[in-house]
Short mmCIF file of C-alpha atoms in Angstrom, two decimals:
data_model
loop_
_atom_site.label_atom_id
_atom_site.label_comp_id
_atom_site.label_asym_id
_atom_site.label_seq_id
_atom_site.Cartn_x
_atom_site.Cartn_y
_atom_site.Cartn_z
CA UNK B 1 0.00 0.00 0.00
CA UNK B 2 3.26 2.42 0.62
CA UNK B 3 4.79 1.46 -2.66
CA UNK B 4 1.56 2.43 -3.89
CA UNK B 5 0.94 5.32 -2.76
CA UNK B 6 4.37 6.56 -3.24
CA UNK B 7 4.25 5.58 -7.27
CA UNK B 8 1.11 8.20 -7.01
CA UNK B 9 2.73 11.25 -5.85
CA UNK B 10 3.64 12.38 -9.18
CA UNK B 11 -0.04 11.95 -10.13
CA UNK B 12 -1.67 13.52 -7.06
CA UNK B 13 1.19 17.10 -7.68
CA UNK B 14 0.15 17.01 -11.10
CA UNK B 15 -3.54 16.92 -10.40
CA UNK B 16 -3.19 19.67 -7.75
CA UNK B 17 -1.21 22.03 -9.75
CA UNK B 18 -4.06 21.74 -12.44
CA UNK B 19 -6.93 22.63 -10.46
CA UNK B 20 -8.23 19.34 -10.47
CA UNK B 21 -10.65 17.45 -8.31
CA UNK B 22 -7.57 17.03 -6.10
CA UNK B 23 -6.96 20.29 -4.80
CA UNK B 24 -7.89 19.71 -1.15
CA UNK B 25 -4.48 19.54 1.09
CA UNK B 26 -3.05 16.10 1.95
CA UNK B 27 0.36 15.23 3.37
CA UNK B 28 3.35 13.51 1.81
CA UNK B 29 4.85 13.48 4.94
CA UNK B 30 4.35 13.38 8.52
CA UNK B 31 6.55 14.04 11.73
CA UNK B 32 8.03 11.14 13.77
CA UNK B 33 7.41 10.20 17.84
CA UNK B 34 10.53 10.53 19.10
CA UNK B 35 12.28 10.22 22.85
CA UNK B 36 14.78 12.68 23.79
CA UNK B 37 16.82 13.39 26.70
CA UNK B 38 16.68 16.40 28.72
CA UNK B 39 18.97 19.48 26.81
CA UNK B 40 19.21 17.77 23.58
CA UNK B 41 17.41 18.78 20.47
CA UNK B 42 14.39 17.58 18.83
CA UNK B 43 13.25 17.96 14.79
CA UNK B 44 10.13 16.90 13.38
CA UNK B 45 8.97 17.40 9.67
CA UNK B 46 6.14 17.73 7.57
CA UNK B 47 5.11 17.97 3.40
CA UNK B 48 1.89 18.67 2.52
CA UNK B 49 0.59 18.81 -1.60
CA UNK B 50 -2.71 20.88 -2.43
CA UNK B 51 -4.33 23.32 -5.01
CA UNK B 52 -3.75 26.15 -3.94
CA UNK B 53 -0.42 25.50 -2.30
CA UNK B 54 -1.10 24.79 1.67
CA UNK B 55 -0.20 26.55 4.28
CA UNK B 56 1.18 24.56 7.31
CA UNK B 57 1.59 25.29 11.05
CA UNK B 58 2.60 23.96 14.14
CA UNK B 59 0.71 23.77 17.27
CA UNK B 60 1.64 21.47 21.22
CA UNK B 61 -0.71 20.58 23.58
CA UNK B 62 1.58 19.33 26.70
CA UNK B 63 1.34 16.19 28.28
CA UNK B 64 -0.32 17.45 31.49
CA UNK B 65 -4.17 17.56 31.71
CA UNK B 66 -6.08 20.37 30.96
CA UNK B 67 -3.10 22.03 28.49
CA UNK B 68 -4.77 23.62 25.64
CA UNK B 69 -2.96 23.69 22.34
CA UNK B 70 -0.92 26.59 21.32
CA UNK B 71 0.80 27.37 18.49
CA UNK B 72 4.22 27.85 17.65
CA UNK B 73 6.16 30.35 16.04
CA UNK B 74 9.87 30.73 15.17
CA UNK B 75 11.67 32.49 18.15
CA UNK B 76 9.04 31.18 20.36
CA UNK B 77 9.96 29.22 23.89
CA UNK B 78 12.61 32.21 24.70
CA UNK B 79 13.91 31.51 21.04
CA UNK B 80 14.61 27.72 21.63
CA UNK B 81 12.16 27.13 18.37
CA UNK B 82 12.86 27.30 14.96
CA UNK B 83 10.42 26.74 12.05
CA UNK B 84 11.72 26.59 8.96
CA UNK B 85 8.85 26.17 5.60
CA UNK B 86 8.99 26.28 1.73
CA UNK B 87 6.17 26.88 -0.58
CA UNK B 88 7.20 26.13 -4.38
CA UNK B 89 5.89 22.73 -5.72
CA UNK B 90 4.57 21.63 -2.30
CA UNK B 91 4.69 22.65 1.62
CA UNK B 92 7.42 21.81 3.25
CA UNK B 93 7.77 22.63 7.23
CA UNK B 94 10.70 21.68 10.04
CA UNK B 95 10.57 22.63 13.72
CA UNK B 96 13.54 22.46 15.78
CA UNK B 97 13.67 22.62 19.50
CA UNK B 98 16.57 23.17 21.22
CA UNK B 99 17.82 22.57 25.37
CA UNK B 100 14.84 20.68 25.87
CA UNK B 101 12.96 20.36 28.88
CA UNK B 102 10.90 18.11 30.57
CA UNK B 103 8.19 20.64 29.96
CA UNK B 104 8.77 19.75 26.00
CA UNK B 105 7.22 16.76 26.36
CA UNK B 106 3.69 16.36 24.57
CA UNK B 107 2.12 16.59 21.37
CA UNK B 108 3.43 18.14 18.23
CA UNK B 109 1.16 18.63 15.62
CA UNK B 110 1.46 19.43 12.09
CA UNK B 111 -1.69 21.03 10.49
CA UNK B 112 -2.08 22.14 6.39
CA UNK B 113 -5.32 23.67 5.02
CA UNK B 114 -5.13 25.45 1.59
CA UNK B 115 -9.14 26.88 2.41
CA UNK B 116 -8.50 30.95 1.70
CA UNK B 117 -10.54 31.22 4.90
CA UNK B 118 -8.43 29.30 6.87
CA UNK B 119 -7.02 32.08 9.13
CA UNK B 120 -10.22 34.40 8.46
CA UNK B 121 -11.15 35.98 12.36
CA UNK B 122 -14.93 35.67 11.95
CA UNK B 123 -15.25 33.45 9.02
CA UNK B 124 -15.17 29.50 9.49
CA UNK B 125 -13.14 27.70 6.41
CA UNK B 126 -15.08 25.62 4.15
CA UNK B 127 -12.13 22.82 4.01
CA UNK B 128 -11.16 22.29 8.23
CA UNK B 129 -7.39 22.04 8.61
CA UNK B 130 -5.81 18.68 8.14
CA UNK B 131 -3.87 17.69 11.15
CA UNK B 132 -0.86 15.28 11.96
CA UNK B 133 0.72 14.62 15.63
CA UNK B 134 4.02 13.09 16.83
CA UNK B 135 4.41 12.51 20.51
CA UNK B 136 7.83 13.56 21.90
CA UNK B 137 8.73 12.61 25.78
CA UNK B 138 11.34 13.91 26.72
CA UNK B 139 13.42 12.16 29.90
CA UNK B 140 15.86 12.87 32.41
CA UNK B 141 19.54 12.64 30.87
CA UNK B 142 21.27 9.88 33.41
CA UNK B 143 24.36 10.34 34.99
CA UNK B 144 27.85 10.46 33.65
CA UNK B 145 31.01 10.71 35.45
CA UNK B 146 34.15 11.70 33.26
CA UNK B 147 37.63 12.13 33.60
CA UNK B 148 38.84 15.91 34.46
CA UNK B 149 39.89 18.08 31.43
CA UNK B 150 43.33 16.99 29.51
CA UNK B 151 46.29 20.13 29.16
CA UNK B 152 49.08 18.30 28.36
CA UNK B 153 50.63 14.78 28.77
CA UNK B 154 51.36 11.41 27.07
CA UNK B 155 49.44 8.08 26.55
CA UNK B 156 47.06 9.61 28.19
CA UNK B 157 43.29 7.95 29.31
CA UNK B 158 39.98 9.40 29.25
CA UNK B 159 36.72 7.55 30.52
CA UNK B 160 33.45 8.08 31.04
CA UNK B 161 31.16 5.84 33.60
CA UNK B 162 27.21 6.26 33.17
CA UNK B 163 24.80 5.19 36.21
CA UNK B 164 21.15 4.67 35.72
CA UNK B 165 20.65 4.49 32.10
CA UNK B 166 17.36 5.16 30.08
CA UNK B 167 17.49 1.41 28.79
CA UNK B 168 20.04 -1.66 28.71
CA UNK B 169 23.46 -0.45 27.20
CA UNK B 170 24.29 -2.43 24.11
CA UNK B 171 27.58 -0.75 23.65
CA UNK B 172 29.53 2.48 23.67
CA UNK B 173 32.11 4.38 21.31
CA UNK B 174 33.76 7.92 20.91
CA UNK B 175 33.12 10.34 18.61
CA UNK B 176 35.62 13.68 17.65
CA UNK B 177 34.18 15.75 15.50
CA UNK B 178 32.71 13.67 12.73
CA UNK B 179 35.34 11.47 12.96
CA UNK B 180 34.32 7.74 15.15
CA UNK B 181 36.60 6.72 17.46
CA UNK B 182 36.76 2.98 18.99
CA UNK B 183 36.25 2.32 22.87
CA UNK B 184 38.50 0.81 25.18
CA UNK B 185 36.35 0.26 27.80
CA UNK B 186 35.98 -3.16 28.96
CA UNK B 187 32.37 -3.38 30.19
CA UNK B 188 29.11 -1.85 29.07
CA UNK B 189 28.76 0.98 31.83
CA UNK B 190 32.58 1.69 31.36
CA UNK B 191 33.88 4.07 27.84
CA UNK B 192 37.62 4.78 27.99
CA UNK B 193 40.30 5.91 24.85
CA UNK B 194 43.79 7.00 25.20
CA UNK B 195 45.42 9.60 23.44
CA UNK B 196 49.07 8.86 22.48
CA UNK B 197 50.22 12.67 22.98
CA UNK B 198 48.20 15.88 24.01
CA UNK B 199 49.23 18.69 20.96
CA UNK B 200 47.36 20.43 18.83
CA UNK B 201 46.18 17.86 16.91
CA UNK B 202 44.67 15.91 19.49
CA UNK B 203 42.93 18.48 21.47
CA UNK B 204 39.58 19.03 21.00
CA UNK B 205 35.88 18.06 22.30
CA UNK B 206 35.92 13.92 23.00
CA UNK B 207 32.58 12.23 23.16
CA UNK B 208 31.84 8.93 25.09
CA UNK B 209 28.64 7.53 23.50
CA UNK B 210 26.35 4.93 25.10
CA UNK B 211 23.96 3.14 22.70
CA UNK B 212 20.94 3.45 25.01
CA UNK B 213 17.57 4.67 23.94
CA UNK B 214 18.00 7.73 23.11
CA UNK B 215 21.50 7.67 23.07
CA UNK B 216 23.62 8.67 25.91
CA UNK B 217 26.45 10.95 25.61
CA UNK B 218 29.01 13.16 27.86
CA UNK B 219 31.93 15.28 26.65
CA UNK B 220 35.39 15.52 28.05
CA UNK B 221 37.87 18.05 27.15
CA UNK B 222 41.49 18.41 25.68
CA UNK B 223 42.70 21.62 25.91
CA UNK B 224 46.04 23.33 24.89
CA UNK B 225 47.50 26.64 24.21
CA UNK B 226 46.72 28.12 20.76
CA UNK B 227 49.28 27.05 17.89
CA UNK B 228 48.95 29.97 15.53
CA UNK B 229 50.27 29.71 11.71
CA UNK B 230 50.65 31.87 8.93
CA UNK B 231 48.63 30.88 5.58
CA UNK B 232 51.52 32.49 3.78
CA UNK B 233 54.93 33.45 5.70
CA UNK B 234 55.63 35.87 2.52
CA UNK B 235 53.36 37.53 0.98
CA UNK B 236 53.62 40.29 -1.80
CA UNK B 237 51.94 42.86 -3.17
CA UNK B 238 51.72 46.07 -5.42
CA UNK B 239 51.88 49.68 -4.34
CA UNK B 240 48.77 51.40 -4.04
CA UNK B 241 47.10 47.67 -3.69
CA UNK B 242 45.23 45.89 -1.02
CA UNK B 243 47.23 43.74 0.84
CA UNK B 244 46.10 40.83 3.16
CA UNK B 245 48.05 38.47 5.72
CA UNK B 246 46.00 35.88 7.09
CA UNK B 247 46.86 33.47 9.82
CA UNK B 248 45.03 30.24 11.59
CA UNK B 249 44.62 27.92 14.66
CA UNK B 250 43.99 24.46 14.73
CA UNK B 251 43.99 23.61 17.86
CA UNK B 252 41.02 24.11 20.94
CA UNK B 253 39.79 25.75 22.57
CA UNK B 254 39.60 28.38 19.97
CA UNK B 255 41.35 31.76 20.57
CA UNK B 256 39.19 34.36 22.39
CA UNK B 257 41.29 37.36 21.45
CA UNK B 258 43.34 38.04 18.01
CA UNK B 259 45.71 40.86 17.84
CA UNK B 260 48.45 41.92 15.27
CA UNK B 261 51.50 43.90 15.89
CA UNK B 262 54.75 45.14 13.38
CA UNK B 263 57.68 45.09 13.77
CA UNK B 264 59.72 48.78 13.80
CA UNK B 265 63.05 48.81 15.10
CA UNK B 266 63.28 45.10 16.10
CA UNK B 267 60.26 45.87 18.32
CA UNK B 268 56.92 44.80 17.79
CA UNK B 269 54.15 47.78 17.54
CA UNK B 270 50.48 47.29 17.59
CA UNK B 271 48.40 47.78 14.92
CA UNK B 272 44.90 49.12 15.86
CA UNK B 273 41.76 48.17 13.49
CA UNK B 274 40.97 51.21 11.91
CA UNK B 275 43.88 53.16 12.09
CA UNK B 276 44.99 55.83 9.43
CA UNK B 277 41.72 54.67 7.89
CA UNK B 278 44.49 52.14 6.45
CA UNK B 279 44.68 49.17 8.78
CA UNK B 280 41.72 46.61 9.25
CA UNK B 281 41.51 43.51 11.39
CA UNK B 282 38.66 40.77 10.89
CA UNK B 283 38.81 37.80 13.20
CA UNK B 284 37.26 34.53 13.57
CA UNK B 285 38.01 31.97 16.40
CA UNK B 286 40.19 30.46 14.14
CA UNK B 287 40.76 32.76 11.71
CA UNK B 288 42.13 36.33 11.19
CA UNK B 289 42.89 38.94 8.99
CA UNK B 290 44.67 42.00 8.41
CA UNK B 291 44.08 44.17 5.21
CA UNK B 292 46.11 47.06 4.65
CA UNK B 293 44.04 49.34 2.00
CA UNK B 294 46.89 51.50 -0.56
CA UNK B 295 50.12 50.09 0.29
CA UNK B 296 53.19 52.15 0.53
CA UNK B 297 55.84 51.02 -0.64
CA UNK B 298 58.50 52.70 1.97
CA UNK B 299 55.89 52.47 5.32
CA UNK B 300 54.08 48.96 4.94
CA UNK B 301 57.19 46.15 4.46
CA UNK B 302 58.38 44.66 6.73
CA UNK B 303 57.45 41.63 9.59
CA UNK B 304 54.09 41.63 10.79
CA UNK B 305 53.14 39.02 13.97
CA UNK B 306 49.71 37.50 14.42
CA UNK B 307 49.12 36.85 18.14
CA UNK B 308 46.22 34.08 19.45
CA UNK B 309 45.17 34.07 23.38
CA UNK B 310 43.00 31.46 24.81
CA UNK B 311 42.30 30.52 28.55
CA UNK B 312 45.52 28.15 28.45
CA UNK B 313 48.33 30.76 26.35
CA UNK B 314 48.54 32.17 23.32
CA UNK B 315 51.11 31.55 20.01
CA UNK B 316 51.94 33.30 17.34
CA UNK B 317 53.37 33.32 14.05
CA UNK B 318 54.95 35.82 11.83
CA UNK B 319 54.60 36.99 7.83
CA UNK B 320 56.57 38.85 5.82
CA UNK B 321 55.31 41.66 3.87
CA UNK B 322 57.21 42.95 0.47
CA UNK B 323 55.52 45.76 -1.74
CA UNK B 324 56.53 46.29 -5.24
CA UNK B 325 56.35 49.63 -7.46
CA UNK B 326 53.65 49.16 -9.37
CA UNK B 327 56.23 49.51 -13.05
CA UNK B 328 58.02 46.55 -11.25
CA UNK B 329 54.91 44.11 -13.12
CA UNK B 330 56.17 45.75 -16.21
CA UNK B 331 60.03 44.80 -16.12
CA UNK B 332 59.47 41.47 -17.67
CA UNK B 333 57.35 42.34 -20.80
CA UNK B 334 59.59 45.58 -21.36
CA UNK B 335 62.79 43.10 -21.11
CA UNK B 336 60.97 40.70 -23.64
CA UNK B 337 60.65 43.72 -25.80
CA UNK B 338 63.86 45.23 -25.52
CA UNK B 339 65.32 41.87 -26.44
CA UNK B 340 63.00 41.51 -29.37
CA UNK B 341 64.85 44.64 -30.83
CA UNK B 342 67.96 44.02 -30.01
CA UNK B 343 67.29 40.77 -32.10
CA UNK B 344 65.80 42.24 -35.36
CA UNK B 345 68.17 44.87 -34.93
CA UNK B 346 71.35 42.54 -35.82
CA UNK B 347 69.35 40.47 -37.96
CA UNK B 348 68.96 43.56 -39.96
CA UNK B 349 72.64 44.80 -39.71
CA UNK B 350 73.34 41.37 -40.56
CA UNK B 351 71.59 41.07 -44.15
CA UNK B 352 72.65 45.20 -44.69
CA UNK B 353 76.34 43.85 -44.99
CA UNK B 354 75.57 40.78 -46.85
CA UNK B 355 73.91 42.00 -50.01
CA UNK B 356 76.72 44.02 -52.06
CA UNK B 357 79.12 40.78 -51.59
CA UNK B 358 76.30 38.30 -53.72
CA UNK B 359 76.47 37.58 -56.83
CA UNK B 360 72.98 35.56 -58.21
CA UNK B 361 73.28 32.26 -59.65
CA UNK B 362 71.88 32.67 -62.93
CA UNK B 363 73.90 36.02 -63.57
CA UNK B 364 77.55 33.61 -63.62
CA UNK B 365 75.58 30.88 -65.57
CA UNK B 366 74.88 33.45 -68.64
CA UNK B 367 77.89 35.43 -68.91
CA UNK B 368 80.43 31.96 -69.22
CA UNK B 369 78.42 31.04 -72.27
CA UNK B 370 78.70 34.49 -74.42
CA UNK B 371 82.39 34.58 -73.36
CA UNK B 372 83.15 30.80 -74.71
CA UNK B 373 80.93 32.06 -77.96
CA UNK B 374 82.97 35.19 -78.95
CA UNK B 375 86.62 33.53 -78.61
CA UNK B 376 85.53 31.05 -80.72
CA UNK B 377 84.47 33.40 -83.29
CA UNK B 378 87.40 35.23 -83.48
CA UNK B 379 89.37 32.09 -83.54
CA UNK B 380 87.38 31.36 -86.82
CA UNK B 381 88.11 34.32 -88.71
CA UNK B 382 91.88 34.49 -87.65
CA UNK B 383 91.88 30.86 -89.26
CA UNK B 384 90.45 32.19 -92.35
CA UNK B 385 92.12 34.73 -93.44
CA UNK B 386 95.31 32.05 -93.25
CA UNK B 387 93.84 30.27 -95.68
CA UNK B 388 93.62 32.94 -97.77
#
């Protein structure tokens, strides 16, 4: 019956977007029961065809008696709710909840009417909106003892221990990032992984998952000082040009506070965003940027240092900044030239000379002829008159 229904989707859009005898709202697809645990997240989603297109909204009734339904709105809940729709082909509608409560537990429901009366204040719509619910309970999270935070060490172990889970543990596993990690933890209650050595590339947010239902997770953290790096250690530019340095951290916790300084004298000055209408820093946790607007080319060269402070240190790292006159882009392609001339120039010196010393080829082959004829001529006559 699924299968079926799903090979008539096509049809049933089609229908709609003609006008047909379709054109009452109907959904595609409806949200999920889920169960959550207490400050996680919840999403539910909803697709609803019709002719016109429907609108769709979201209303909870709460899971205590007597709570009346009420809708919800994006930025409602002290801004924990986001509702995200599209209207092109079809309705589509996601809520997100956020930090959720034990309060969030109830009904969700997802209601579409296309009826142009449907949100009329004194008229009642022809077509009654179509409705569809999901329960969500939300539960206490259970309790999760972890190791302290990591700063520094070697072959180092981090565990987590959970007591009183939501159901029977079938396993357990670590996660960084997006990246899984395997468990070393010998029994089911019990998550443990080592880290070979605490740097910058191992530091970060570790998570010990238990496969519970819903899933049960706690975080431990690795923590160093910032390791700063340029993304260029030289960089170049043109006079009267826009130049950028840029540098990065990799490691965690991010860096609360970038600054930049230069480096006059041997000592380092610092440069203030927004000075001489010039200078102009733009930071990210891991990121920043300085852009110096018009570069000169006897103020702006020289060392600049990017600095990165978090709660555990900071680092730095340092780029080098040369500035070209802006001619200097024209040295090659006047060089080129220059030897261009240079070249036809001796090739045309060269042929000058040559000319007055040739002698063509078919000028010696005619003149030995009419010199071989007239000797033998005169030979003739001399032997004529002889005879004579």
């Amino acid at each position: 019956m699924g299968a079926r229904l799903v090979m008539l989707l096509p049809l049933l859009v089609l229908l709609c977007s003609l006008g047909g005898a379709f054109g009452a709202a109907g959904f595609t697809k409806s949200p999920l029961s889920q169960k959550k645990l207490a400050e996680d997240s919840v999403e539910l989603h909803c697709e609803a065809i019709g002719s016109p297109i429907p609108e769709i909204q979201w209303w909870f009734e709460g899971a205590e008696p007597n709570k009346t339904a009420v809708q919800l709105w994006d930025g409602a809940w002290q801004d924990r709710v986001k509702v995200n729709a599209t209207y092109k082909q079809h309705s589509t509608s996601t809520i997100y909840i956020a930090n959720l409560t034990l309060n969030d537990s109830g009904t969700y429901e997802c209601r579409a009417s296309n009826d142009p009366d449907r949100n009329h204040l004194s008229k009642s719509p022809k077509v009654k909106w179509i409705r569809s619910q999901a329960n969500v309970i939300v539960i206490e999270r259970p309790q999760i003892s972890v190791s302290p935070e990591v700063t520094a060490g070697s072959n180092v172990v981090i565990s987590c221990n959970i007591t009183d889970p939501p159901s029977a543990v079938k396993g357990h596993y670590w996660m960084k990032g997006e990246r899984k990690l395997e468990s070393n933890g010998t029994s089911p209650d019990f998550a443990s992984f080592m880290i070979p050595a605490v740097d910058y590339e191992t530091s970060g947010e570790y998570h010990c998952v238990f496969e519970t239902v819903p899933l049960s997770k706690a975080t431990v953290f690795v923590k160093v000082k910032p390791h700063v790096t340029a993304y260029k250690k030289s960089e170049h530019g043109n006079e009267r040009d826009t130049g950028v340095l840029t540098c990065k951290c990799n490691s965690y916790p991010p860096v609360a506070l970038w600054t930049w300084f230069k480096v006059v004298d041997g000592a380092p000055q610092p440069v203030i965003n927004g000075s001489e209408d010039r200078f102009f820093i733009k930071s990210e946790q891991n990121k920043t940027e300085l852009r110096i607007l018009s570069l000169d080319i006897q103020k702006d060269p020289g060392e600049y240092i990017c600095n990165g402070t978090n709660e555990l240190g900071e680092g730095s790292a340092v780029v080098s900044l040369r500035v070209r006159s802006r001619l200097a882009a024209l040295w090659p392609f006047l060089g080129i030239v220059a030897e261009v001339l240079v070249l036809v120039t001796i090739i045309f010196i060269y042929e000058k000379r040559r000319k007055p010393d040739e002698v063509p080829d078919d000028d010696d082959g005619g003149s030995a002829p009419l010199k071989s004829n007239a000797t033998n001529h005169k030979d003739k006559n001399v032997r004529q008159r002889n005879a004579n």
